[in-house]
PDB file of C-alpha atoms in Angstrom:
ATOM      1  CA  UNK A   1     -14.710  37.988 -43.901  1.00  0.00           C
ATOM      2  CA  UNK A   2     -15.305  37.674 -40.297  1.00  0.00           C
ATOM      3  CA  UNK A   3     -17.537  40.044 -38.175  1.00  0.00           C
ATOM      4  CA  UNK A   4     -15.724  40.597 -35.386  1.00  0.00           C
ATOM      5  CA  UNK A   5     -17.668  41.051 -31.805  1.00  0.00           C
ATOM      6  CA  UNK A   6     -17.662  44.326 -29.405  1.00  0.00           C
ATOM      7  CA  UNK A   7     -18.711  44.322 -25.927  1.00  0.00           C
ATOM      8  CA  UNK A   8     -20.001  47.484 -24.879  1.00  0.00           C
ATOM      9  CA  UNK A   9     -20.531  47.902 -21.147  1.00  0.00           C
ATOM     10  CA  UNK A  10     -21.778  51.430 -19.638  1.00  0.00           C
ATOM     11  CA  UNK A  11     -24.221  52.273 -17.615  1.00  0.00           C
ATOM     12  CA  UNK A  12     -25.152  55.781 -19.668  1.00  0.00           C
ATOM     13  CA  UNK A  13     -27.638  54.431 -22.029  1.00  0.00           C
ATOM     14  CA  UNK A  14     -27.047  57.448 -24.422  1.00  0.00           C
ATOM     15  CA  UNK A  15     -23.431  56.840 -24.486  1.00  0.00           C
ATOM     16  CA  UNK A  16     -23.483  52.959 -24.788  1.00  0.00           C
ATOM     17  CA  UNK A  17     -26.202  53.494 -28.299  1.00  0.00           C
ATOM     18  CA  UNK A  18     -24.037  56.486 -29.697  1.00  0.00           C
ATOM     19  CA  UNK A  19     -20.857  54.074 -28.951  1.00  0.00           C
ATOM     20  CA  UNK A  20     -23.067  51.165 -31.039  1.00  0.00           C
ATOM     21  CA  UNK A  21     -24.070  53.357 -33.566  1.00  0.00           C
ATOM     22  CA  UNK A  22     -20.582  54.178 -34.533  1.00  0.00           C
ATOM     23  CA  UNK A  23     -19.285  50.430 -33.923  1.00  0.00           C
ATOM     24  CA  UNK A  24     -22.172  49.289 -36.212  1.00  0.00           C
ATOM     25  CA  UNK A  25     -21.498  51.676 -38.875  1.00  0.00           C
ATOM     26  CA  UNK A  26     -17.385  50.002 -39.106  1.00  0.00           C
ATOM     27  CA  UNK A  27     -19.008  46.901 -39.611  1.00  0.00           C
ATOM     28  CA  UNK A  28     -18.942  45.468 -36.224  1.00  0.00           C
ATOM     29  CA  UNK A  29     -21.599  43.176 -34.114  1.00  0.00           C
ATOM     30  CA  UNK A  30     -22.149  44.894 -30.567  1.00  0.00           C
ATOM     31  CA  UNK A  31     -23.544  43.639 -27.549  1.00  0.00           C
ATOM     32  CA  UNK A  32     -24.673  45.852 -24.748  1.00  0.00           C
ATOM     33  CA  UNK A  33     -24.252  45.538 -20.928  1.00  0.00           C
ATOM     34  CA  UNK A  34     -25.370  48.146 -17.925  1.00  0.00           C
ATOM     35  CA  UNK A  35     -23.065  46.970 -15.448  1.00  0.00           C
ATOM     36  CA  UNK A  36     -20.067  44.461 -15.209  1.00  0.00           C
ATOM     37  CA  UNK A  37     -21.909  41.413 -13.876  1.00  0.00           C
ATOM     38  CA  UNK A  38     -23.932  41.701 -17.135  1.00  0.00           C
ATOM     39  CA  UNK A  39     -20.655  42.059 -19.387  1.00  0.00           C
ATOM     40  CA  UNK A  40     -19.033  38.923 -17.898  1.00  0.00           C
ATOM     41  CA  UNK A  41     -22.391  37.234 -18.378  1.00  0.00           C
ATOM     42  CA  UNK A  42     -22.567  37.679 -21.883  1.00  0.00           C
ATOM     43  CA  UNK A  43     -18.588  37.459 -22.307  1.00  0.00           C
ATOM     44  CA  UNK A  44     -19.680  33.971 -21.253  1.00  0.00           C
ATOM     45  CA  UNK A  45     -22.094  33.101 -23.273  1.00  0.00           C
ATOM     46  CA  UNK A  46     -20.613  34.392 -26.723  1.00  0.00           C
ATOM     47  CA  UNK A  47     -17.183  34.989 -28.716  1.00  0.00           C
ATOM     48  CA  UNK A  48     -16.557  38.863 -27.833  1.00  0.00           C
ATOM     49  CA  UNK A  49     -13.348  39.794 -29.744  1.00  0.00           C
ATOM     50  CA  UNK A  50     -13.033  43.652 -28.002  1.00  0.00           C
ATOM     51  CA  UNK A  51     -14.854  44.923 -24.908  1.00  0.00           C
ATOM     52  CA  UNK A  52     -15.084  48.354 -24.045  1.00  0.00           C
ATOM     53  CA  UNK A  53     -15.528  49.138 -20.208  1.00  0.00           C
ATOM     54  CA  UNK A  54     -17.033  52.121 -18.497  1.00  0.00           C
ATOM     55  CA  UNK A  55     -15.111  52.178 -14.820  1.00  0.00           C
ATOM     56  CA  UNK A  56     -17.799  53.683 -12.715  1.00  0.00           C
ATOM     57  CA  UNK A  57     -20.907  51.185 -13.175  1.00  0.00           C
ATOM     58  CA  UNK A  58     -23.423  49.751 -10.683  1.00  0.00           C
ATOM     59  CA  UNK A  59     -23.511  46.066  -9.054  1.00  0.00           C
ATOM     60  CA  UNK A  60     -19.521  45.346 -10.761  1.00  0.00           C
ATOM     61  CA  UNK A  61     -17.099  48.397 -11.599  1.00  0.00           C
ATOM     62  CA  UNK A  62     -15.318  48.136 -14.697  1.00  0.00           C
ATOM     63  CA  UNK A  63     -12.107  47.666 -12.519  1.00  0.00           C
ATOM     64  CA  UNK A  64     -13.351  44.591 -10.723  1.00  0.00           C
ATOM     65  CA  UNK A  65     -14.687  43.103 -14.258  1.00  0.00           C
ATOM     66  CA  UNK A  66     -11.372  43.754 -15.855  1.00  0.00           C
ATOM     67  CA  UNK A  67      -9.840  41.571 -12.640  1.00  0.00           C
ATOM     68  CA  UNK A  68     -12.188  38.763 -13.074  1.00  0.00           C
ATOM     69  CA  UNK A  69     -11.835  38.808 -16.887  1.00  0.00           C
ATOM     70  CA  UNK A  70      -8.321  38.792 -16.856  1.00  0.00           C
ATOM     71  CA  UNK A  71      -8.544  35.439 -14.732  1.00  0.00           C
ATOM     72  CA  UNK A  72     -10.115  33.827 -17.604  1.00  0.00           C
ATOM     73  CA  UNK A  73      -8.713  35.048 -20.699  1.00  0.00           C
ATOM     74  CA  UNK A  74      -7.113  37.778 -22.733  1.00  0.00           C
ATOM     75  CA  UNK A  75      -9.382  39.566 -24.548  1.00  0.00           C
ATOM     76  CA  UNK A  76      -9.224  43.437 -25.289  1.00  0.00           C
ATOM     77  CA  UNK A  77      -9.911  45.783 -22.867  1.00  0.00           C
ATOM     78  CA  UNK A  78     -10.740  49.074 -23.517  1.00  0.00           C
ATOM     79  CA  UNK A  79     -11.642  51.207 -20.159  1.00  0.00           C
ATOM     80  CA  UNK A  80     -13.768  54.296 -20.191  1.00  0.00           C
ATOM     81  CA  UNK A  81     -13.889  56.894 -17.226  1.00  0.00           C
ATOM     82  CA  UNK A  82     -14.797  60.439 -16.225  1.00  0.00           C
ATOM     83  CA  UNK A  83     -12.074  60.843 -14.928  1.00  0.00           C
ATOM     84  CA  UNK A  84      -8.768  61.794 -16.116  1.00  0.00           C
ATOM     85  CA  UNK A  85      -6.239  61.448 -13.132  1.00  0.00           C
ATOM     86  CA  UNK A  86      -3.649  59.666 -13.847  1.00  0.00           C
ATOM     87  CA  UNK A  87      -3.823  57.396 -10.835  1.00  0.00           C
ATOM     88  CA  UNK A  88      -7.082  56.440 -12.255  1.00  0.00           C
ATOM     89  CA  UNK A  89      -5.290  55.404 -15.758  1.00  0.00           C
ATOM     90  CA  UNK A  90      -2.725  53.453 -13.619  1.00  0.00           C
ATOM     91  CA  UNK A  91      -5.612  51.655 -11.981  1.00  0.00           C
ATOM     92  CA  UNK A  92      -7.466  50.352 -15.048  1.00  0.00           C
ATOM     93  CA  UNK A  93      -3.845  49.664 -16.809  1.00  0.00           C
ATOM     94  CA  UNK A  94      -2.404  47.621 -13.718  1.00  0.00           C
ATOM     95  CA  UNK A  95      -5.299  45.224 -13.750  1.00  0.00           C
ATOM     96  CA  UNK A  96      -5.163  44.038 -17.691  1.00  0.00           C
ATOM     97  CA  UNK A  97      -6.589  47.338 -19.784  1.00  0.00           C
ATOM     98  CA  UNK A  98      -5.380  47.423 -22.716  1.00  0.00           C
ATOM     99  CA  UNK A  99      -5.842  50.801 -23.397  1.00  0.00           C
ATOM    100  CA  UNK A 100      -7.932  54.261 -21.473  1.00  0.00           C
ATOM    101  CA  UNK A 101     -10.261  56.843 -23.051  1.00  0.00           C
ATOM    102  CA  UNK A 102     -11.505  59.684 -21.005  1.00  0.00           C
ATOM    103  CA  UNK A 103     -14.801  60.949 -21.080  1.00  0.00           C
ATOM    104  CA  UNK A 104     -15.397  62.971 -23.324  1.00  0.00           C
ATOM    105  CA  UNK A 105     -13.764  61.552 -25.769  1.00  0.00           C
ATOM    106  CA  UNK A 106     -14.379  62.154 -29.959  1.00  0.00           C
ATOM    107  CA  UNK A 107     -15.529  58.747 -31.407  1.00  0.00           C
ATOM    108  CA  UNK A 108     -13.313  58.549 -33.825  1.00  0.00           C
ATOM    109  CA  UNK A 109     -10.451  58.457 -31.609  1.00  0.00           C
ATOM    110  CA  UNK A 110     -12.385  55.394 -29.840  1.00  0.00           C
ATOM    111  CA  UNK A 111     -12.839  54.106 -33.001  1.00  0.00           C
ATOM    112  CA  UNK A 112      -9.205  54.167 -33.751  1.00  0.00           C
ATOM    113  CA  UNK A 113      -8.000  52.147 -30.535  1.00  0.00           C
ATOM    114  CA  UNK A 114     -10.640  49.593 -31.277  1.00  0.00           C
ATOM    115  CA  UNK A 115      -9.132  48.836 -34.927  1.00  0.00           C
ATOM    116  CA  UNK A 116      -5.696  48.925 -33.217  1.00  0.00           C
ATOM    117  CA  UNK A 117      -6.505  46.654 -30.320  1.00  0.00           C
ATOM    118  CA  UNK A 118      -8.558  44.157 -32.914  1.00  0.00           C
ATOM    119  CA  UNK A 119      -5.251  44.328 -35.256  1.00  0.00           C
ATOM    120  CA  UNK A 120      -3.016  43.099 -32.198  1.00  0.00           C
ATOM    121  CA  UNK A 121      -5.697  40.792 -30.800  1.00  0.00           C
ATOM    122  CA  UNK A 122      -5.755  38.886 -34.218  1.00  0.00           C
ATOM    123  CA  UNK A 123      -2.313  38.783 -35.103  1.00  0.00           C
ATOM    124  CA  UNK A 124      -1.710  37.285 -32.234  1.00  0.00           C
ATOM    125  CA  UNK A 125      -4.911  34.683 -32.435  1.00  0.00           C
ATOM    126  CA  UNK A 126      -2.615  32.871 -35.541  1.00  0.00           C
ATOM    127  CA  UNK A 127      -1.253  29.374 -34.820  1.00  0.00           C
ATOM    128  CA  UNK A 128       0.942  27.573 -36.542  1.00  0.00           C
ATOM    129  CA  UNK A 129       1.575  23.507 -36.178  1.00  0.00           C
ATOM    130  CA  UNK A 130       5.543  24.247 -36.480  1.00  0.00           C
ATOM    131  CA  UNK A 131       7.807  26.050 -33.799  1.00  0.00           C
ATOM    132  CA  UNK A 132      10.217  28.920 -34.250  1.00  0.00           C
ATOM    133  CA  UNK A 133      11.565  29.351 -30.499  1.00  0.00           C
ATOM    134  CA  UNK A 134      13.629  31.832 -28.784  1.00  0.00           C
ATOM    135  CA  UNK A 135      14.876  30.897 -25.656  1.00  0.00           C
ATOM    136  CA  UNK A 136      16.208  32.937 -22.979  1.00  0.00           C
ATOM    137  CA  UNK A 137      17.072  31.238 -20.406  1.00  0.00           C
ATOM    138  CA  UNK A 138      13.892  30.098 -18.905  1.00  0.00           C
ATOM    139  CA  UNK A 139      12.157  31.696 -20.997  1.00  0.00           C
ATOM    140  CA  UNK A 140      11.011  30.617 -24.358  1.00  0.00           C
ATOM    141  CA  UNK A 141       9.591  32.804 -26.982  1.00  0.00           C
ATOM    142  CA  UNK A 142       7.427  30.766 -29.938  1.00  0.00           C
ATOM    143  CA  UNK A 143       6.538  33.612 -32.598  1.00  0.00           C
ATOM    144  CA  UNK A 144       4.322  31.821 -34.578  1.00  0.00           C
ATOM    145  CA  UNK A 145       2.001  30.015 -31.559  1.00  0.00           C
ATOM    146  CA  UNK A 146       2.224  33.660 -30.027  1.00  0.00           C
ATOM    147  CA  UNK A 147       3.271  32.278 -26.963  1.00  0.00           C
ATOM    148  CA  UNK A 148       5.409  32.699 -23.940  1.00  0.00           C
ATOM    149  CA  UNK A 149       6.231  29.629 -21.785  1.00  0.00           C
ATOM    150  CA  UNK A 150       8.433  29.981 -18.622  1.00  0.00           C
ATOM    151  CA  UNK A 151      10.535  27.029 -17.453  1.00  0.00           C
ATOM    152  CA  UNK A 152       8.198  25.033 -19.995  1.00  0.00           C
ATOM    153  CA  UNK A 153       4.733  26.645 -18.483  1.00  0.00           C
ATOM    154  CA  UNK A 154       2.700  29.409 -20.870  1.00  0.00           C
ATOM    155  CA  UNK A 155       2.450  32.379 -19.327  1.00  0.00           C
ATOM    156  CA  UNK A 156      -0.944  34.092 -19.618  1.00  0.00           C
ATOM    157  CA  UNK A 157      -0.476  37.827 -21.015  1.00  0.00           C
ATOM    158  CA  UNK A 158      -2.800  40.625 -22.327  1.00  0.00           C
ATOM    159  CA  UNK A 159      -1.855  41.173 -25.967  1.00  0.00           C
ATOM    160  CA  UNK A 160       0.186  44.463 -24.726  1.00  0.00           C
ATOM    161  CA  UNK A 161       1.997  42.318 -22.175  1.00  0.00           C
ATOM    162  CA  UNK A 162       2.895  40.132 -25.185  1.00  0.00           C
ATOM    163  CA  UNK A 163       4.266  42.355 -27.408  1.00  0.00           C
ATOM    164  CA  UNK A 164       6.482  44.298 -24.890  1.00  0.00           C
ATOM    165  CA  UNK A 165       8.208  40.774 -23.862  1.00  0.00           C
ATOM    166  CA  UNK A 166       8.422  39.639 -27.573  1.00  0.00           C
ATOM    167  CA  UNK A 167       9.786  43.049 -28.325  1.00  0.00           C
ATOM    168  CA  UNK A 168      12.791  42.404 -25.410  1.00  0.00           C
ATOM    169  CA  UNK A 169      13.070  38.674 -26.458  1.00  0.00           C
ATOM    170  CA  UNK A 170      13.629  39.715 -30.303  1.00  0.00           C
ATOM    171  CA  UNK A 171      16.183  42.293 -29.271  1.00  0.00           C
ATOM    172  CA  UNK A 172      18.180  40.610 -25.910  1.00  0.00           C
ATOM    173  CA  UNK A 173      21.049  42.947 -24.443  1.00  0.00           C
ATOM    174  CA  UNK A 174      19.755  46.064 -26.808  1.00  0.00           C
ATOM    175  CA  UNK A 175      18.011  49.148 -24.434  1.00  0.00           C
ATOM    176  CA  UNK A 176      15.054  50.523 -25.194  1.00  0.00           C
ATOM    177  CA  UNK A 177      13.642  53.972 -24.161  1.00  0.00           C
ATOM    178  CA  UNK A 178      10.226  54.478 -22.871  1.00  0.00           C
ATOM    179  CA  UNK A 179       9.298  56.305 -25.724  1.00  0.00           C
ATOM    180  CA  UNK A 180      10.313  53.665 -28.260  1.00  0.00           C
ATOM    181  CA  UNK A 181       9.064  50.787 -26.443  1.00  0.00           C
ATOM    182  CA  UNK A 182       5.948  53.009 -26.350  1.00  0.00           C
ATOM    183  CA  UNK A 183       5.759  53.907 -30.286  1.00  0.00           C
ATOM    184  CA  UNK A 184       6.611  50.016 -31.036  1.00  0.00           C
ATOM    185  CA  UNK A 185       3.750  48.636 -29.134  1.00  0.00           C
ATOM    186  CA  UNK A 186       1.238  50.939 -28.969  1.00  0.00           C
ATOM    187  CA  UNK A 187       2.429  52.015 -32.989  1.00  0.00           C
ATOM    188  CA  UNK A 188       1.852  55.549 -31.754  1.00  0.00           C
ATOM    189  CA  UNK A 189       3.572  58.669 -30.849  1.00  0.00           C
ATOM    190  CA  UNK A 190       4.634  58.530 -27.084  1.00  0.00           C
ATOM    191  CA  UNK A 191       3.395  61.323 -24.891  1.00  0.00           C
ATOM    192  CA  UNK A 192       3.234  61.033 -21.277  1.00  0.00           C
ATOM    193  CA  UNK A 193       4.545  57.571 -21.541  1.00  0.00           C
ATOM    194  CA  UNK A 194       6.135  56.994 -18.604  1.00  0.00           C
ATOM    195  CA  UNK A 195       3.732  55.571 -16.446  1.00  0.00           C
ATOM    196  CA  UNK A 196       1.653  53.180 -19.002  1.00  0.00           C
ATOM    197  CA  UNK A 197       4.983  51.682 -19.970  1.00  0.00           C
ATOM    198  CA  UNK A 198       6.058  51.305 -16.460  1.00  0.00           C
ATOM    199  CA  UNK A 199       2.794  49.565 -15.025  1.00  0.00           C
ATOM    200  CA  UNK A 200       3.183  47.427 -18.286  1.00  0.00           C
ATOM    201  CA  UNK A 201       6.535  46.145 -17.608  1.00  0.00           C
ATOM    202  CA  UNK A 202       5.596  45.650 -13.675  1.00  0.00           C
ATOM    203  CA  UNK A 203       2.747  43.450 -14.104  1.00  0.00           C
ATOM    204  CA  UNK A 204       5.371  41.324 -17.087  1.00  0.00           C
ATOM    205  CA  UNK A 205       7.660  40.978 -13.928  1.00  0.00           C
ATOM    206  CA  UNK A 206       5.350  39.151 -11.805  1.00  0.00           C
ATOM    207  CA  UNK A 207       4.647  36.750 -14.006  1.00  0.00           C
ATOM    208  CA  UNK A 208       8.064  36.057 -14.854  1.00  0.00           C
ATOM    209  CA  UNK A 209      10.289  37.234 -12.218  1.00  0.00           C
ATOM    210  CA  UNK A 210      10.730  34.637  -9.146  1.00  0.00           C
ATOM    211  CA  UNK A 211      11.449  38.134  -7.277  1.00  0.00           C
ATOM    212  CA  UNK A 212      10.277  40.815  -9.068  1.00  0.00           C
ATOM    213  CA  UNK A 213      11.896  43.718  -7.036  1.00  0.00           C
ATOM    214  CA  UNK A 214      15.312  41.799  -8.436  1.00  0.00           C
ATOM    215  CA  UNK A 215      14.338  41.051 -11.579  1.00  0.00           C
ATOM    216  CA  UNK A 216      16.536  38.473 -13.748  1.00  0.00           C
ATOM    217  CA  UNK A 217      15.138  39.346 -17.225  1.00  0.00           C
ATOM    218  CA  UNK A 218      13.975  42.827 -17.705  1.00  0.00           C
ATOM    219  CA  UNK A 219      16.570  45.088 -16.348  1.00  0.00           C
ATOM    220  CA  UNK A 220      16.008  49.127 -15.883  1.00  0.00           C
ATOM    221  CA  UNK A 221      19.099  51.113 -17.319  1.00  0.00           C
ATOM    222  CA  UNK A 222      18.490  54.102 -15.001  1.00  0.00           C
ATOM    223  CA  UNK A 223      18.128  57.837 -17.125  1.00  0.00           C
ATOM    224  CA  UNK A 224      17.685  55.283 -20.429  1.00  0.00           C
ATOM    225  CA  UNK A 225      15.211  52.877 -20.536  1.00  0.00           C
ATOM    226  CA  UNK A 226      14.880  48.951 -20.058  1.00  0.00           C
ATOM    227  CA  UNK A 227      16.436  45.862 -21.610  1.00  0.00           C
ATOM    228  CA  UNK A 228      16.062  42.135 -21.482  1.00  0.00           C
ATOM    229  CA  UNK A 229      19.509  39.959 -20.342  1.00  0.00           C
ATOM    230  CA  UNK A 230      21.045  38.042 -22.652  1.00  0.00           C
TER     231      UNK A 230
END
């Protein structure tokens, strides 16, 4: 049985210790850092399956750390912050975080989100020597390798970005409401999901569209939701 490693970065020692206790009770191996720089150093030294990053930390904050981490890999990132404003959540998601938890939080809520993100990450990490491809114009979806390529070049997606794009590519021409996208990808009931979904679609467009402001692939259907052109 694989023991997953979770990296917790928070400059509040009590919070970090509390998260560590709950994670260890769930059977996870835990690494701890007190700032973004330490987190990145630990990520370079160990195989990490998920990160829990506080936003406000000394030396390097969670937003900057996430941006740097995303330039190298797709490990799931759950952000923590004492700020509950929608703008902070959108900022964190826009630089590559997969989920966001506002302090104070119930430890079991965080554990549920950790499990959910790990499930997606491990599912996306399964490879097979045989190929099963779906093509839409210049986009190619290889479901077995869990890879999407544009004009033959693999695109580096976060797990959430991959799942959204996969949903559209498996259902070309079908219109999905924002709530349906959220519930299918996040696998939980949608609540104020508009901005969260919109941020991820914007990031996807930046990676697959020649001109994200005039998208070729993912189109808005005003008043209803989004679809991928056939």
